[in-house]
mmCIF file of C-alpha atoms in Angstrom:
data_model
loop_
_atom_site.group_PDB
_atom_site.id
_atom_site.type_symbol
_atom_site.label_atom_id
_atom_site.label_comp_id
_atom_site.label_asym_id
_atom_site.label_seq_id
_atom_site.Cartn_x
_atom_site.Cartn_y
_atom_site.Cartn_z
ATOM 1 C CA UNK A 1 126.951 76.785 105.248
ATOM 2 C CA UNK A 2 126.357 78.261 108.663
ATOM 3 C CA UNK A 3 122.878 78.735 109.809
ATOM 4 C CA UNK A 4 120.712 81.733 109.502
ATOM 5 C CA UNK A 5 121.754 83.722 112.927
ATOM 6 C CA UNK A 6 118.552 83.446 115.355
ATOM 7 C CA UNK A 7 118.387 85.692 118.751
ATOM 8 C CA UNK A 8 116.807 85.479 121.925
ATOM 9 C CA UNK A 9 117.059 88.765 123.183
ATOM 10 C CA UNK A 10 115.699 87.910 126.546
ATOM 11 C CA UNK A 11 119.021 86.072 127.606
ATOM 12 C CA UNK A 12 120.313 89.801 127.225
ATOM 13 C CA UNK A 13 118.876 89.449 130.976
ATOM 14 C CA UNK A 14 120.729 86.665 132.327
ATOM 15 C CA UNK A 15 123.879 84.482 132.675
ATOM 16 C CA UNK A 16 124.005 84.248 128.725
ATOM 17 C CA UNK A 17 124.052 87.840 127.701
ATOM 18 C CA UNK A 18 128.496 88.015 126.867
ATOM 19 C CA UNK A 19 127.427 84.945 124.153
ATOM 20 C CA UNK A 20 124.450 86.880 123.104
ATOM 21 C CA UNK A 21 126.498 89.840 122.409
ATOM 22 C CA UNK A 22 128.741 87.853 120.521
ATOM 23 C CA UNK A 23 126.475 86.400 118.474
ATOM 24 C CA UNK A 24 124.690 89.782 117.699
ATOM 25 C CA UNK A 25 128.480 90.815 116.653
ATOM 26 C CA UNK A 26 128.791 87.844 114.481
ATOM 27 C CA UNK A 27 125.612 88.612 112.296
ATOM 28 C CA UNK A 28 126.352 92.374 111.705
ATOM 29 C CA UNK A 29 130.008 91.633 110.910
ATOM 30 C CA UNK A 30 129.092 88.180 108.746
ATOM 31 C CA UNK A 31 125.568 88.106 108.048
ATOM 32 C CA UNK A 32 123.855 91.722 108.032
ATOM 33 C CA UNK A 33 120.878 90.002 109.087
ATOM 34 C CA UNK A 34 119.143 88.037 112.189
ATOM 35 C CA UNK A 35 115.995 86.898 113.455
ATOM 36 C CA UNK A 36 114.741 87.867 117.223
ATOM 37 C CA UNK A 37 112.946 86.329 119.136
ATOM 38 C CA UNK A 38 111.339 87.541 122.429
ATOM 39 C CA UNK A 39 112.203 91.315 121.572
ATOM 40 C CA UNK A 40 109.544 92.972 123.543
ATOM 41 C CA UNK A 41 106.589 93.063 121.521
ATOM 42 C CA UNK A 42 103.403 90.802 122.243
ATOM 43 C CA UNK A 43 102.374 87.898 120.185
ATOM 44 C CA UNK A 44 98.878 88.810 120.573
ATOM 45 C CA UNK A 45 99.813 92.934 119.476
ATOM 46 C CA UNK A 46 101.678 91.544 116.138
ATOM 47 C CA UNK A 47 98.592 88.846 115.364
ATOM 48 C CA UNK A 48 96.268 91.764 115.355
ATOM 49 C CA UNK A 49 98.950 94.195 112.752
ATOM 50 C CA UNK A 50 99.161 90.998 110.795
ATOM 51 C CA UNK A 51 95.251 90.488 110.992
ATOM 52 C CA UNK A 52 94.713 93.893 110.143
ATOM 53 C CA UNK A 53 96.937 94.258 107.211
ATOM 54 C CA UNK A 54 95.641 91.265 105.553
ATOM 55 C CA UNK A 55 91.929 92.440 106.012
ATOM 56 C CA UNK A 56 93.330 96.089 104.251
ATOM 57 C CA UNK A 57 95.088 94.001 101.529
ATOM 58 C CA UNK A 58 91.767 91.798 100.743
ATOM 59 C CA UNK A 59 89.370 94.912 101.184
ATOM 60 C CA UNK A 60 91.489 97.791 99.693
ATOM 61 C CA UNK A 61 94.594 96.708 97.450
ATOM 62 C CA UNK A 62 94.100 93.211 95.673
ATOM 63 C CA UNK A 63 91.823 94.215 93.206
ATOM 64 C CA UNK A 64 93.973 97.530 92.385
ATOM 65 C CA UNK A 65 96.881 95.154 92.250
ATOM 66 C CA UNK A 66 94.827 92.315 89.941
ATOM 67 C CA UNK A 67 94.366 95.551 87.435
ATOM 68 C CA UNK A 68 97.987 96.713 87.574
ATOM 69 C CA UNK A 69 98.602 93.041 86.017
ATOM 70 C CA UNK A 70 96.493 93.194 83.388
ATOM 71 C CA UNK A 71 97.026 96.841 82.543
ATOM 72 C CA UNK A 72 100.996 96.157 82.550
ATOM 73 C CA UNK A 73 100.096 92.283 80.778
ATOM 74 C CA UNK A 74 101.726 90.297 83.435
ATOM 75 C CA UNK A 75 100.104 87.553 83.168
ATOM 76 C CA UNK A 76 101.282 85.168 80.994
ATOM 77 C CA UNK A 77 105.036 86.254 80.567
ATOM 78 C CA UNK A 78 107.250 84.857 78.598
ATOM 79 C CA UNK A 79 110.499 87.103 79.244
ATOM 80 C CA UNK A 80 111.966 88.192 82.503
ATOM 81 C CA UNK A 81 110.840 91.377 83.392
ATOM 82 C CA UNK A 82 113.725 94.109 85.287
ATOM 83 C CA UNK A 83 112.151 96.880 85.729
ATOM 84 C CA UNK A 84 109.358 96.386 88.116
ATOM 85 C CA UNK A 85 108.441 94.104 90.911
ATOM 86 C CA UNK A 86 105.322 91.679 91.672
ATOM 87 C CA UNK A 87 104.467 93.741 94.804
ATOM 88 C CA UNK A 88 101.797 95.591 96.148
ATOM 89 C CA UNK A 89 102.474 98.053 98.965
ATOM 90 C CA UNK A 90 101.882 101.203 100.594
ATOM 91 C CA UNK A 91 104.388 103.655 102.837
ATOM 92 C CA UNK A 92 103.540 105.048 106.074
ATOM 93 C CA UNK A 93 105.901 108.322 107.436
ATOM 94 C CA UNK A 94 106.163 108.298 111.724
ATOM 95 C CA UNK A 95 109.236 110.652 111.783
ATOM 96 C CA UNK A 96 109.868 113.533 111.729
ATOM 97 C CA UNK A 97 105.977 114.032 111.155
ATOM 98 C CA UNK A 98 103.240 111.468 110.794
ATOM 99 C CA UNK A 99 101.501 111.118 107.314
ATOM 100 C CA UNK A 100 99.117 108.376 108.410
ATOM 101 C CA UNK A 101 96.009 110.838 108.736
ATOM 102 C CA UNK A 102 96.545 111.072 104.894
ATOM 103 C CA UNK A 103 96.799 107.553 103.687
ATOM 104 C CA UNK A 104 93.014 106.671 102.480
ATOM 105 C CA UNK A 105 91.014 103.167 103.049
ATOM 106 C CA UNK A 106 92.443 102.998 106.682
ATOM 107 C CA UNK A 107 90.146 102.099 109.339
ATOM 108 C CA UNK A 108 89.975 103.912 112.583
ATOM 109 C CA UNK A 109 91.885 100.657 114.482
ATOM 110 C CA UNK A 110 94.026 100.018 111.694
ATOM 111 C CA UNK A 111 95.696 103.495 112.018
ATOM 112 C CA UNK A 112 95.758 103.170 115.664
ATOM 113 C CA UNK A 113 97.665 99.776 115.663
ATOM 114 C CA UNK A 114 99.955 100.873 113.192
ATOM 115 C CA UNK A 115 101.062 104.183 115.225
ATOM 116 C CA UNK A 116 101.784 101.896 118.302
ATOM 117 C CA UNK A 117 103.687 99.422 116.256
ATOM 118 C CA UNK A 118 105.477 102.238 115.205
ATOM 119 C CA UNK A 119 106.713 103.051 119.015
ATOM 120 C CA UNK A 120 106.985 99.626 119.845
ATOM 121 C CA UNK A 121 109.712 99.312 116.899
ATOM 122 C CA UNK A 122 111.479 102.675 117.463
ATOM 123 C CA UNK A 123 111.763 101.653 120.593
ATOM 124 C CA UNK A 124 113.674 98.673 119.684
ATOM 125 C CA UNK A 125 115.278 100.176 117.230
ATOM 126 C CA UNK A 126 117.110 102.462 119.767
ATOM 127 C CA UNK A 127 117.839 99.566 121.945
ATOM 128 C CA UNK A 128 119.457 97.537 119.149
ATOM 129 C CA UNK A 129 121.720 100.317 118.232
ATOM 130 C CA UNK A 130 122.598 100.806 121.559
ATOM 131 C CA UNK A 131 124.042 97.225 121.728
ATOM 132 C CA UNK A 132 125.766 97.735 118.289
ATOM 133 C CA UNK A 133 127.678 100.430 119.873
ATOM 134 C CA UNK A 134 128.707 98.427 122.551
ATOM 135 C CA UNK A 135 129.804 96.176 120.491
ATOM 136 C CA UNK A 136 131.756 98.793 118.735
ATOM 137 C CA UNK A 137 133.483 99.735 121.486
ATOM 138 C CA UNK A 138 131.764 103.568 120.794
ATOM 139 C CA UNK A 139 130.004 105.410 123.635
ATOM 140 C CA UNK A 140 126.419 104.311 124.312
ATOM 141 C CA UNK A 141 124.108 106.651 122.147
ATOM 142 C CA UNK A 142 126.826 107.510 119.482
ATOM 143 C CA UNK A 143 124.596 106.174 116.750
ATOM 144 C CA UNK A 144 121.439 107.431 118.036
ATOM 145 C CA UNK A 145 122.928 110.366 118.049
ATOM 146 C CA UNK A 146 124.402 110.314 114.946
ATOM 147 C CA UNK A 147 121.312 109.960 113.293
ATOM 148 C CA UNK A 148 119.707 113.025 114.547
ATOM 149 C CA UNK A 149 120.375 115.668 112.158
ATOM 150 C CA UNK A 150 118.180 118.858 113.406
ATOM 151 C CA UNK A 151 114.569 116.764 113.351
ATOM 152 C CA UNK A 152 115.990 113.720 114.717
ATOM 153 C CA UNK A 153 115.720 110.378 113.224
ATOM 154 C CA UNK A 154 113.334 109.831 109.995
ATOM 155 C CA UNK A 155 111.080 106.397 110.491
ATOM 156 C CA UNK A 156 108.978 105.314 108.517
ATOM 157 C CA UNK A 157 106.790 101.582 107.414
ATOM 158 C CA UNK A 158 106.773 99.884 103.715
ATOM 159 C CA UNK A 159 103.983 97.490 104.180
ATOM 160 C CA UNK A 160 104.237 94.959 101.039
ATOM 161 C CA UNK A 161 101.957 92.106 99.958
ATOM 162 C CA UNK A 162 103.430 89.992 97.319
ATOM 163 C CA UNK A 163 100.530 88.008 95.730
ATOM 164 C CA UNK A 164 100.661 84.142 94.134
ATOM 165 C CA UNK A 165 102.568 84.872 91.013
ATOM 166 C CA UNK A 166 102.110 82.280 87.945
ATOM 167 C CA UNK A 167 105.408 82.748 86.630
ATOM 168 C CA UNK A 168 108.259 83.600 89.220
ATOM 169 C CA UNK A 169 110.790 82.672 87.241
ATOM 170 C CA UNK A 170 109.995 86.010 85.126
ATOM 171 C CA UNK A 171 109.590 88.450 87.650
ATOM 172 C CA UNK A 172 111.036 89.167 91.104
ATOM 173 C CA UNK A 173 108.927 89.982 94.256
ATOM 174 C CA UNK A 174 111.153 92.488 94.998
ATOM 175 C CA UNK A 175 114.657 92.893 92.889
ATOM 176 C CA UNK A 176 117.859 92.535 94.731
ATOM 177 C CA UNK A 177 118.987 96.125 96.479
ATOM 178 C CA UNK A 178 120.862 96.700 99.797
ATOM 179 C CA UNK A 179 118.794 99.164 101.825
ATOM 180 C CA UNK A 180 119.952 102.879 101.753
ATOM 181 C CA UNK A 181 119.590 103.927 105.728
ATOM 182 C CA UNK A 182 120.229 102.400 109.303
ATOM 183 C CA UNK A 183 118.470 99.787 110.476
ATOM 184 C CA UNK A 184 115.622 97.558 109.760
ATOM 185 C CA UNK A 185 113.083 95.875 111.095
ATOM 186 C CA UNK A 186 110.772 93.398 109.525
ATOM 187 C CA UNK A 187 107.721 91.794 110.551
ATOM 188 C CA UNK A 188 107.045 89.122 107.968
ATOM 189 C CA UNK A 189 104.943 86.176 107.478
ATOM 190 C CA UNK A 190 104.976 82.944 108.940
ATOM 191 C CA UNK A 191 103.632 80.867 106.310
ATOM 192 C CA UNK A 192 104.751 82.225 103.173
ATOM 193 C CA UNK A 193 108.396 82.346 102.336
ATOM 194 C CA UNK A 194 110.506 84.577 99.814
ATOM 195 C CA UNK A 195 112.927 86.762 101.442
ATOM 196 C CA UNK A 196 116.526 85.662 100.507
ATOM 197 C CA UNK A 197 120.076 87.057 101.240
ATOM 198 C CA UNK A 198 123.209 87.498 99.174
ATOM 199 C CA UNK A 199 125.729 85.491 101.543
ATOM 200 C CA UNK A 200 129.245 84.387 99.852
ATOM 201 C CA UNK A 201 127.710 84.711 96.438
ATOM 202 C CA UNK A 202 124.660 82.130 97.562
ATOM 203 C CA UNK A 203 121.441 83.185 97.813
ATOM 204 C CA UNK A 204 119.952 82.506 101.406
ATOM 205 C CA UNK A 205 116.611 82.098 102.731
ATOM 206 C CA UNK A 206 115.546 84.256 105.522
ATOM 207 C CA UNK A 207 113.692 81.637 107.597
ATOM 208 C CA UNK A 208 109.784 82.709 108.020
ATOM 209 C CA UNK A 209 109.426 82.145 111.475
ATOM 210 C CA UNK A 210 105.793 83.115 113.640
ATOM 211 C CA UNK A 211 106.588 86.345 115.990
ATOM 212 C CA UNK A 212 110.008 86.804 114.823
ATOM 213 C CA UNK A 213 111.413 90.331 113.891
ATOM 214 C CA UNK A 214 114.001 90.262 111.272
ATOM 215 C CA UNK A 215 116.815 92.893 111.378
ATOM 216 C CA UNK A 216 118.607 93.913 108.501
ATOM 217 C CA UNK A 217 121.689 96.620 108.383
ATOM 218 C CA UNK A 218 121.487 99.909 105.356
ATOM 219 C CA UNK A 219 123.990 101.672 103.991
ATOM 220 C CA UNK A 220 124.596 104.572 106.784
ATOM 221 C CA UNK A 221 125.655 101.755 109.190
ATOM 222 C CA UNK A 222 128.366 100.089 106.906
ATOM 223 C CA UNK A 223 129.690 104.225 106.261
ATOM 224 C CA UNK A 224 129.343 105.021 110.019
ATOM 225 C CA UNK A 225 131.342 101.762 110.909
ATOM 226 C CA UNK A 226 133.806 102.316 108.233
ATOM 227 C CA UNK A 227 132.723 99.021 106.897
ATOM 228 C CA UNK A 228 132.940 96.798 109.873
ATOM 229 C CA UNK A 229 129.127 96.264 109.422
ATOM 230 C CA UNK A 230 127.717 95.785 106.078
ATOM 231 C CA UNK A 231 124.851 96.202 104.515
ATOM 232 C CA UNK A 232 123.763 93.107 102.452
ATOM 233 C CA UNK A 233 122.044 92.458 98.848
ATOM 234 C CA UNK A 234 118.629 90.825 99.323
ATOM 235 C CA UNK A 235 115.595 90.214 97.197
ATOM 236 C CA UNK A 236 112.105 89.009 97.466
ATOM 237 C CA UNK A 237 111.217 85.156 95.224
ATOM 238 C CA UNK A 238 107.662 85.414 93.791
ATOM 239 C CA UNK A 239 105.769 82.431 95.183
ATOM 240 C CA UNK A 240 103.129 80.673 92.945
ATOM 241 C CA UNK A 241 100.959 79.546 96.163
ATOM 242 C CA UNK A 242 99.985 82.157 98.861
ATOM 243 C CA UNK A 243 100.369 85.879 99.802
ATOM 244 C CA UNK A 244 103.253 86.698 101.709
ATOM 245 C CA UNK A 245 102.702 89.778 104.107
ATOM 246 C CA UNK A 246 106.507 91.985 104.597
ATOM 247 C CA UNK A 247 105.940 94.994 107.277
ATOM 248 C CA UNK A 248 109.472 96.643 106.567
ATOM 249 C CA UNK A 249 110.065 99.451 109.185
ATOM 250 C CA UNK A 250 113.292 101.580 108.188
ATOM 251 C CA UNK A 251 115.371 103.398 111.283
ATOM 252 C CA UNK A 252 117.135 105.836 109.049
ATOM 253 C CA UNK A 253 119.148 109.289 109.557
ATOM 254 C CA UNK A 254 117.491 112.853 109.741
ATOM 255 C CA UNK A 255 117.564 114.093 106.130
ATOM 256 C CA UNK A 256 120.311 116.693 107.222
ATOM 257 C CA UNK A 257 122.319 114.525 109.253
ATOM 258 C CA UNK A 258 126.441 114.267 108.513
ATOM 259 C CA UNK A 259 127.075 110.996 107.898
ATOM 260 C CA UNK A 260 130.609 109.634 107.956
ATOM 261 C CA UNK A 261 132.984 106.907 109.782
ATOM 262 C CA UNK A 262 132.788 107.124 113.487
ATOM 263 C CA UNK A 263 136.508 108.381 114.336
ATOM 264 C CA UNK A 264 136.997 106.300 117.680
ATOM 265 C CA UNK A 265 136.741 103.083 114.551
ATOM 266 C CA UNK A 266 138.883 105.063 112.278
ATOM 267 C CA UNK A 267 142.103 105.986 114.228
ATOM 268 C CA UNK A 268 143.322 102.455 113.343
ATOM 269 C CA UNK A 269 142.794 101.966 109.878
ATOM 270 C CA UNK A 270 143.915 105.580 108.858
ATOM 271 C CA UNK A 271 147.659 104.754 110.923
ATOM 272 C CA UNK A 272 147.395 101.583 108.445
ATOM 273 C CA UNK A 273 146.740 103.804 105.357
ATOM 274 C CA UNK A 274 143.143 102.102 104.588
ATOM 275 C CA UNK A 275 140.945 103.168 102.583
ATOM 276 C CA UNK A 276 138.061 105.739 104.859
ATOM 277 C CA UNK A 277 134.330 105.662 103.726
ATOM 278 C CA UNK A 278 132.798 109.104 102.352
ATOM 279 C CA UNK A 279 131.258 111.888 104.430
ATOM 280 C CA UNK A 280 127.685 113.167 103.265
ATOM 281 C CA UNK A 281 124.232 114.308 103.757
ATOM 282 C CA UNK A 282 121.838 112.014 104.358
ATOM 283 C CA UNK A 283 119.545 113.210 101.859
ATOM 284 C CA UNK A 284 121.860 114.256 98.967
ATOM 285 C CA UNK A 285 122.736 109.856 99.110
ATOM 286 C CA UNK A 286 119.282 109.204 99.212
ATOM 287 C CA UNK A 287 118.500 111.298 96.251
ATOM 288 C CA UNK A 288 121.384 109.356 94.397
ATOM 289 C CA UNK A 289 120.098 105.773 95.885
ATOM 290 C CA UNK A 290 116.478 106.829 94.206
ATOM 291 C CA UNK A 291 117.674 106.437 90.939
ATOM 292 C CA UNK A 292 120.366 103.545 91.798
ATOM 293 C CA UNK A 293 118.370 101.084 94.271
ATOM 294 C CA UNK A 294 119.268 98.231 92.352
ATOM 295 C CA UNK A 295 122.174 98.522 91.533
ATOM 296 C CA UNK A 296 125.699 97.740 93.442
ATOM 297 C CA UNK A 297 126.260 100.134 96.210
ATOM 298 C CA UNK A 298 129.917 100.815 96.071
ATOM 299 C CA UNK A 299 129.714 102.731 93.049
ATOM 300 C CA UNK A 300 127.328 105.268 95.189
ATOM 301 C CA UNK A 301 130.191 105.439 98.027
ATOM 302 C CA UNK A 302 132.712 106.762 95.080
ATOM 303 C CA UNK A 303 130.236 109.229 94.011
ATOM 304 C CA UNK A 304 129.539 110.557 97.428
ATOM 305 C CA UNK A 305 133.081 110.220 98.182
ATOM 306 C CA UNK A 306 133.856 112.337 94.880
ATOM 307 C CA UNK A 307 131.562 114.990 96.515
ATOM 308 C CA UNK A 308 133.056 115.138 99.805
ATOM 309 C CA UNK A 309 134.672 118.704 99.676
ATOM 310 C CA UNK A 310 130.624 120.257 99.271
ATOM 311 C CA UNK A 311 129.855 119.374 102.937
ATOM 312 C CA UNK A 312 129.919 121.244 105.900
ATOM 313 C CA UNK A 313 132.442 120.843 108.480
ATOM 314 C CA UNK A 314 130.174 120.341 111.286
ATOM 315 C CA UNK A 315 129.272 117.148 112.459
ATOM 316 C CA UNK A 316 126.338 115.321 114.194
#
């Protein structure tokens, strides 16, 4: 099988960046996933997020999380469980409006760290989708700009710890979903292992590597590229030694944003008679994905696509 797609985006800069490209191409059209490498953000700013979110899981959520277990008698299973995961996390909003002055337990630098993460990633965010569109062949900005809605983009930061877990062979870390919005970006341990892909009905291991940033396409990308780009099934594998730390940053559209196939990627495939992905609201699919997360998402493309007359004309 190939090899888990790994890229340095600093030869963007040089002699290499037409291969670069190409590679970047061939993960969002085979893959949905890749690792960078040298993407702009320190090594010494992401030790001190990881140092800091480790401290706030020891201090403020492992002994919360060592009482959800016993109070929901996960300890000693003996059947699989499917309706919850061995996870304990927390969500932090940056966009459209910050909630982070209301999440409790956080320390003054904490907070502080975490809101310039947050640039540092939306940043890159922006960048990367700028290259995707030049990849597509649409005008730089088309994405950004079709994620805007009237608020512009919502962002926001699932930070997960997934404890030792005596039997992980009963319960997942995290059940297998494809994300529901743009784009993703991970910062996840270096030590610990768990996060696998769905790849040609395998599952894959997303290679922990130290300072990476791990991308991962949603939903509205696969729609907006008429399926060009897909968004991909992953999961989390409890591990029986050592916490694994996941800071999941999600990209996503403005909850009123149009979503729908870019046309300039369309005018093809509708001379060809294929088949065109649904137009929607953001938010109406996310209300639908609340209740379906784990399940397959093609069955929530019919259902917005059965919907389609209900929205407005106008487009972002």
């Amino acid at each position: 099988m190939a090899t888990f797609p790994v890229i340095n985006l600093e030869k963007l800069n040089g002699e290499e960046r037409a291969a670069t490209m190409e590679q970047i191409k061939d993960a969002c059209e085979n893959w949905g996933f890749f690792e960078l490498l040298n993407h702009g953000i320190s090594h010494d700013f992401l030790d001190t997020v990881e140092r800091l979110t480790k401290e706030h899981y020891k201090k403020c959520m492992e002994q919360r999380f060592k009482e959800l277990v016993a109070s929901k008698a996960l300890e000693g299973l003996q059947a699989e469980v499917t309706d919850m995961d061995w996870e304990s996390t927390f969500f932090l909003r940056h966009l459209p409006e910050s909630n982070m002055a209301e999440i409790p337990d956080l320390t003054h630098e904490y907070r502080k760290v975490m809101k310039e993460f947050a640039l540092k990633l939306e940043k890159l965010a922006e960048e990367l989708l700028d290259l995707l569109c030049e990849n597509l062949g649409l005008e730089k900005g088309y994405l950004k700009n079709a994620f805007q809605g009237t608020r512009g983009p919502t962002f926001g930061t699932k930070v997960s710890n997934y404890p030792p877990c005596p039997t992980p062979d009963k319960i997942k870390g995290l059940r297998a979903h494809t994300d529901a919005g743009g784009i993703i970006l991970l910062f996840q341990d270096a030590q610990v292992s768990g996060l696998q892909l769905l790849k040609d009905g395998e599952w894959v291991d997303v290679p922990p590597m130290r300072h990476s940033i791990v991308i991962n396409l949603g939903d509205q990308l696969e729609v907006i590229t008429n399926g060009k780009y897909k968004s991909v099934e992953h999961r989390v594998i409890a591990q029986t030694n050592g916490a694994r730390m996941s800071i999941a940053s999600f990209y996503n559209p403005g909850g009123d944003a149009v979503i729908h196939p870019a046309p300039a990627l369309v005018e093809k495939e509708a001379e060809e008679n294929k088949q065109l992905y649904p137009k929607f609201v953001f938010e109406d699919y996310m209300k639908l994905y609340a209740g379906l997360k784990f399940q397959a998402k093609e069955p929530r493309f019919e259902a917005m696509k059965a919907r389609e007359t209900t929205v407005p004309i106008a487009t972002a």
